[in-house]
Short mmCIF file of C-alpha atoms (C1' of nucleotides) in Angstrom, two decimals:
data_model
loop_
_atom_site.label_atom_id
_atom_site.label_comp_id
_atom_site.label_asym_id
_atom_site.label_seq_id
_atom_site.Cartn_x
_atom_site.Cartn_y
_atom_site.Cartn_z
CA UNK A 18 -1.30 1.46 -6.97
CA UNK A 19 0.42 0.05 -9.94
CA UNK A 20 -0.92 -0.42 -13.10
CA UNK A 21 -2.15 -4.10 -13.11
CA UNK A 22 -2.01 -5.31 -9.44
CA UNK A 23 -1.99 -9.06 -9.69
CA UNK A 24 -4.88 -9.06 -11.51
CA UNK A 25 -4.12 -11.52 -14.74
CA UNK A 26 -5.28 -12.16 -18.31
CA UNK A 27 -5.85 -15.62 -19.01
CA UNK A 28 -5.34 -16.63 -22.83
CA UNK A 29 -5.30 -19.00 -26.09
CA UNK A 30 -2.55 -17.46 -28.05
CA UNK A 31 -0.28 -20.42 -27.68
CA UNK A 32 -3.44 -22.43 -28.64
CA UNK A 33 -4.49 -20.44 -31.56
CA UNK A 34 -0.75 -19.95 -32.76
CA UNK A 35 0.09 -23.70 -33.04
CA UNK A 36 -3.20 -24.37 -34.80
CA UNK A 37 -2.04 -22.25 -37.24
CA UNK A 38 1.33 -23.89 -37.60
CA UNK A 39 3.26 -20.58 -36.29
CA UNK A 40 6.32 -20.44 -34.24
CA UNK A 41 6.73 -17.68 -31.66
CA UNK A 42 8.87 -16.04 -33.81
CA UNK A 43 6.78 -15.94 -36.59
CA UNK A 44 3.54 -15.01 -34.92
CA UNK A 45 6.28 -12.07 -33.10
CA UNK A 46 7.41 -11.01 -36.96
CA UNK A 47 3.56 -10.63 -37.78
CA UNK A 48 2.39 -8.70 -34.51
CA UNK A 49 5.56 -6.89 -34.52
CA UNK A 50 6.71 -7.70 -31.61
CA UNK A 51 10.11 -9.47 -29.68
CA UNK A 52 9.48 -13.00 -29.67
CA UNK A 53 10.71 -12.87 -26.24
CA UNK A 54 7.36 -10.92 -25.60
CA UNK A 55 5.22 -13.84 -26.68
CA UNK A 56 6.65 -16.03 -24.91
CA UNK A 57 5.99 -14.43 -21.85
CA UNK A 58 2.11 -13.81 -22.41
CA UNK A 59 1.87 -17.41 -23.22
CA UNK A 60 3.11 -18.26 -19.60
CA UNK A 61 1.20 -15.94 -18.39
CA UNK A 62 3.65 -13.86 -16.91
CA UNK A 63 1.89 -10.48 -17.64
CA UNK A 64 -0.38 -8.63 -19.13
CA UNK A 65 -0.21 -7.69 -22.93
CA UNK A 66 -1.18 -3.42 -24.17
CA UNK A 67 -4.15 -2.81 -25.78
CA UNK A 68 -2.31 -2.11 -29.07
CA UNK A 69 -0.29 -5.64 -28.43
CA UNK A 70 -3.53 -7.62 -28.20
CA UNK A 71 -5.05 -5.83 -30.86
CA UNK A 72 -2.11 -6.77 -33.04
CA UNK A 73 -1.69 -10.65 -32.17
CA UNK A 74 -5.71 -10.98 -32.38
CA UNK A 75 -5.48 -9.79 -35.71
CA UNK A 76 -2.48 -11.92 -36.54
CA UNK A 77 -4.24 -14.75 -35.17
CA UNK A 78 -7.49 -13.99 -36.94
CA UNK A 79 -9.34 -14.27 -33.81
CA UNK A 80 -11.24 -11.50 -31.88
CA UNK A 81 -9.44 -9.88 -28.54
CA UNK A 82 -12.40 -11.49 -26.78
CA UNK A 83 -12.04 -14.79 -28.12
CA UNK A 84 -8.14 -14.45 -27.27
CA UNK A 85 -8.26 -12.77 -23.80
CA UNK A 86 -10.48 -13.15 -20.57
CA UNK A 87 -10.48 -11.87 -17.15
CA UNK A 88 -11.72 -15.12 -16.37
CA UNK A 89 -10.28 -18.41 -17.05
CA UNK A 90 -10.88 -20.51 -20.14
CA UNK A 91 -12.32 -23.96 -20.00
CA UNK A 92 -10.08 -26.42 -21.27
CA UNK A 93 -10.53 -27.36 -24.90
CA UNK A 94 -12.74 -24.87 -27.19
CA UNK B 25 11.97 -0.05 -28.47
CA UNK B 26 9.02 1.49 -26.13
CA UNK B 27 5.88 0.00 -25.56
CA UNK B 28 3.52 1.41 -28.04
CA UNK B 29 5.94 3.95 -29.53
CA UNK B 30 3.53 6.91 -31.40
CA UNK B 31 1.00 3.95 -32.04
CA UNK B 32 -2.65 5.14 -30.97
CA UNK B 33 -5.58 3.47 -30.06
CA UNK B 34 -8.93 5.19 -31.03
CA UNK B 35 -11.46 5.40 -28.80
CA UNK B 36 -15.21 5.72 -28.07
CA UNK B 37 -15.46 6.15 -24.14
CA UNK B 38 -16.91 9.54 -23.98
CA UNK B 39 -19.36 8.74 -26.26
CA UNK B 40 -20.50 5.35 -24.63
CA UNK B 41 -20.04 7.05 -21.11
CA UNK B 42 -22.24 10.04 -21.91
CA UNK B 43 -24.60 7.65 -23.44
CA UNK B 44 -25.28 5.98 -19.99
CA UNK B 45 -25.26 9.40 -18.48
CA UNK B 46 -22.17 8.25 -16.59
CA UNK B 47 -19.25 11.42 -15.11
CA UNK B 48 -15.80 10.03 -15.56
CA UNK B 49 -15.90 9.77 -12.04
CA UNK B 50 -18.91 6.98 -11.95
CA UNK B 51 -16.87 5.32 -15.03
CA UNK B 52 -13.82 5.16 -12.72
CA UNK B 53 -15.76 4.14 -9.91
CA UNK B 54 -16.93 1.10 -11.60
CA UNK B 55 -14.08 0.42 -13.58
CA UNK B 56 -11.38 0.45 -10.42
CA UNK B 57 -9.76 3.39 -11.72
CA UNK B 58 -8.59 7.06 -11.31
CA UNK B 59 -10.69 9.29 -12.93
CA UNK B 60 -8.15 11.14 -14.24
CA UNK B 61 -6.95 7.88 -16.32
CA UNK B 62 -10.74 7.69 -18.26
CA UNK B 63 -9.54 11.84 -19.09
CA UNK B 64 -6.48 10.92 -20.21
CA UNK B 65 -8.23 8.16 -21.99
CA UNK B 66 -10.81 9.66 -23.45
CA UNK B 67 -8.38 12.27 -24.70
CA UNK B 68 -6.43 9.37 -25.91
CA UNK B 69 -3.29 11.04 -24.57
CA UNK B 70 -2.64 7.14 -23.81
CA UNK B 71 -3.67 3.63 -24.48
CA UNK B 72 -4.81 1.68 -22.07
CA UNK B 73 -3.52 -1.43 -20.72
CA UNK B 74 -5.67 -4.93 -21.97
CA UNK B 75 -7.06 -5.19 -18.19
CA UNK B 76 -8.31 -1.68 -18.02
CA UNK B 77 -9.81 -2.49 -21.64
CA UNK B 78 -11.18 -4.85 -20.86
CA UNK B 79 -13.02 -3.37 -17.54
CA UNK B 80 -13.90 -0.20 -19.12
CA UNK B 81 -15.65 -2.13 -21.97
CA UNK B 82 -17.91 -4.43 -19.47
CA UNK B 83 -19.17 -1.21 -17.18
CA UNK B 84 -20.17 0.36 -20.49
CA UNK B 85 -21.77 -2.74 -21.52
CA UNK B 86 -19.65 -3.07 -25.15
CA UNK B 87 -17.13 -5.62 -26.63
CA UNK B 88 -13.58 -4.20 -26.96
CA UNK B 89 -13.79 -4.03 -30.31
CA UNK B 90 -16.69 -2.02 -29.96
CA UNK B 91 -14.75 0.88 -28.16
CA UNK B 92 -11.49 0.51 -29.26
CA UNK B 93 -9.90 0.35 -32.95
CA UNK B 94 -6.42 0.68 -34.27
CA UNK B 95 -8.08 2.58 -36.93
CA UNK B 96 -10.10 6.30 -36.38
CA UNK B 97 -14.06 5.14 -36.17
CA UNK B 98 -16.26 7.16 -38.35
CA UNK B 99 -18.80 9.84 -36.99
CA UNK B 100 -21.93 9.16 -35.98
CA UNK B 101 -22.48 5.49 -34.82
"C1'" DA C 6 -21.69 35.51 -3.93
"C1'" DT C 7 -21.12 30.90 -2.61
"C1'" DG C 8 -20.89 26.18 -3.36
"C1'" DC C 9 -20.84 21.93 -5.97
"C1'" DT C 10 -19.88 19.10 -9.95
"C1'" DA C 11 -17.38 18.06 -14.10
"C1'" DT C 12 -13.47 18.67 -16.50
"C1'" DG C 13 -8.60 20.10 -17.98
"C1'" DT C 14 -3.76 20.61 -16.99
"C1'" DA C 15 0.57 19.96 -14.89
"C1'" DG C 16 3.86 17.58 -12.18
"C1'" DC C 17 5.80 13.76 -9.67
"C1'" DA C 18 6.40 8.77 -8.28
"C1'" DT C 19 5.95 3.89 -9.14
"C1'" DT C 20 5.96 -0.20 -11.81
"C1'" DA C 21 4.68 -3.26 -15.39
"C1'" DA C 22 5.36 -4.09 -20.30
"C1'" DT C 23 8.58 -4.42 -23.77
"C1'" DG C 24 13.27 -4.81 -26.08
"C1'" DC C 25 17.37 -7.13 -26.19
"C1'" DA C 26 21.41 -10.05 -25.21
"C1'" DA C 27 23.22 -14.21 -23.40
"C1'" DT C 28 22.93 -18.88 -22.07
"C1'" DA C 29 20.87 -23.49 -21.72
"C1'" DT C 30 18.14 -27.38 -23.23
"C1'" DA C 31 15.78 -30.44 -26.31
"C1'" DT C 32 14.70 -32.09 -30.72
"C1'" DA C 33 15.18 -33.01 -35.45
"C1'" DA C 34 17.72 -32.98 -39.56
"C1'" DA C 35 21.90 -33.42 -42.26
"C1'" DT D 16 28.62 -35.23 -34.71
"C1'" DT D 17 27.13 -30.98 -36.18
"C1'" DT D 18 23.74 -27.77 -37.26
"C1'" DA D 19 19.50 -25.43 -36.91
"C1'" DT D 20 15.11 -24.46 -34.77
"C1'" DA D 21 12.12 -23.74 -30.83
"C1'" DT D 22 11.73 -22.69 -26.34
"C1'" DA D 23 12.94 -21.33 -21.39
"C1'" DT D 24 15.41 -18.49 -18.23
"C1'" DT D 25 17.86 -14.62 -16.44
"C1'" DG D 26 19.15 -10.03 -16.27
"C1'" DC D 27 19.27 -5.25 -17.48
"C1'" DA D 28 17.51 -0.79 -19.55
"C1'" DT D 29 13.79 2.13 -21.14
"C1'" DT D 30 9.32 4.13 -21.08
"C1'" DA D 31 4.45 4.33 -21.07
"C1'" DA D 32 0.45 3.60 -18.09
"C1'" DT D 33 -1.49 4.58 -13.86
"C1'" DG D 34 -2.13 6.83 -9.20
"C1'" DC D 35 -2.40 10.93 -6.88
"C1'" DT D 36 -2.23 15.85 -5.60
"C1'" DA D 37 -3.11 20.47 -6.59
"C1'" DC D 38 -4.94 24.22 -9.06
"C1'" DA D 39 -7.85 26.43 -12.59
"C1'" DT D 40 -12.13 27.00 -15.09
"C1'" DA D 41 -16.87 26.74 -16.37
"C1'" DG D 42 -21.67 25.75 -15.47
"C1'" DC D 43 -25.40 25.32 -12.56
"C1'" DA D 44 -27.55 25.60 -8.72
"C1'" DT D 45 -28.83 28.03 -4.26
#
DNA sequence: ATGCTATGTAGCATTAATGCAATATATAAA
DNA sequence: TTTATATATTGCATTAATGCTACATAGCAT
């Protein structure tokens, strides 16, 4: 089996990052990451690591929980 | 650059697992994985993906946050 | 001694996650 | 118009995460 068979990772980082006024390149610069790479979780496209959803929680100032879900998230809040 | 290059993620699985009386094998079971991954895991030769994370956090009935940290957790509780 | 369970270790194969470069588009500002 | 910023898209390369198999060991039963 591979690592993360179709199974996806709904999120609010695109959410959380424009509420804070951040591009994708800045909220990259503060995670450490490629913007590229942001881009690319916020469509969904895969799965983030641990350690990279660790990292944009904590530059989002949100909990992993409150920023990732097996399950979707209602729309707004 | 690689994925999560010499960037650990601390772990308490083994404690949390022992603490439902739970073999790595009944961990795996419930979490959908080999039980050689909750090893490598719990030796934290590895971090794991956000999915797995996630999954092993819910059959041991914690938050992620609760069992993982970017930072070494303290002994005892 | 035999068997079973739990664990560690090692090796190999597969693939998703990430980096990075290039190009395109749209918008806003100068 | 030109420039800059933000984003999307495509493609390619690298590597870590995971699956799986096999073998070894230790403990605890029987």
């Amino acid at each position: 089996m591979s690592r993360n068979p179709e199974e996806p990772v709904y999120n609010r980082i695109e959410e959380s990052r424009v509420a804070l006024g951040l591009s994708r390149q800045d909220l990259a610069n503060k995670a450490g990451v490629h913007y590229q790479t942001i881009g690319y979780l916020e469509r969904e496209e895969y799965s983030p690591s641990l350690v990279l959803a660790i990292r944009i929680a904590k530059s989002l100032n949100h909990e992993v929980s409150e920023l990732f879900s097996l399950t979707p998230f209602k729309k707004g809040k």
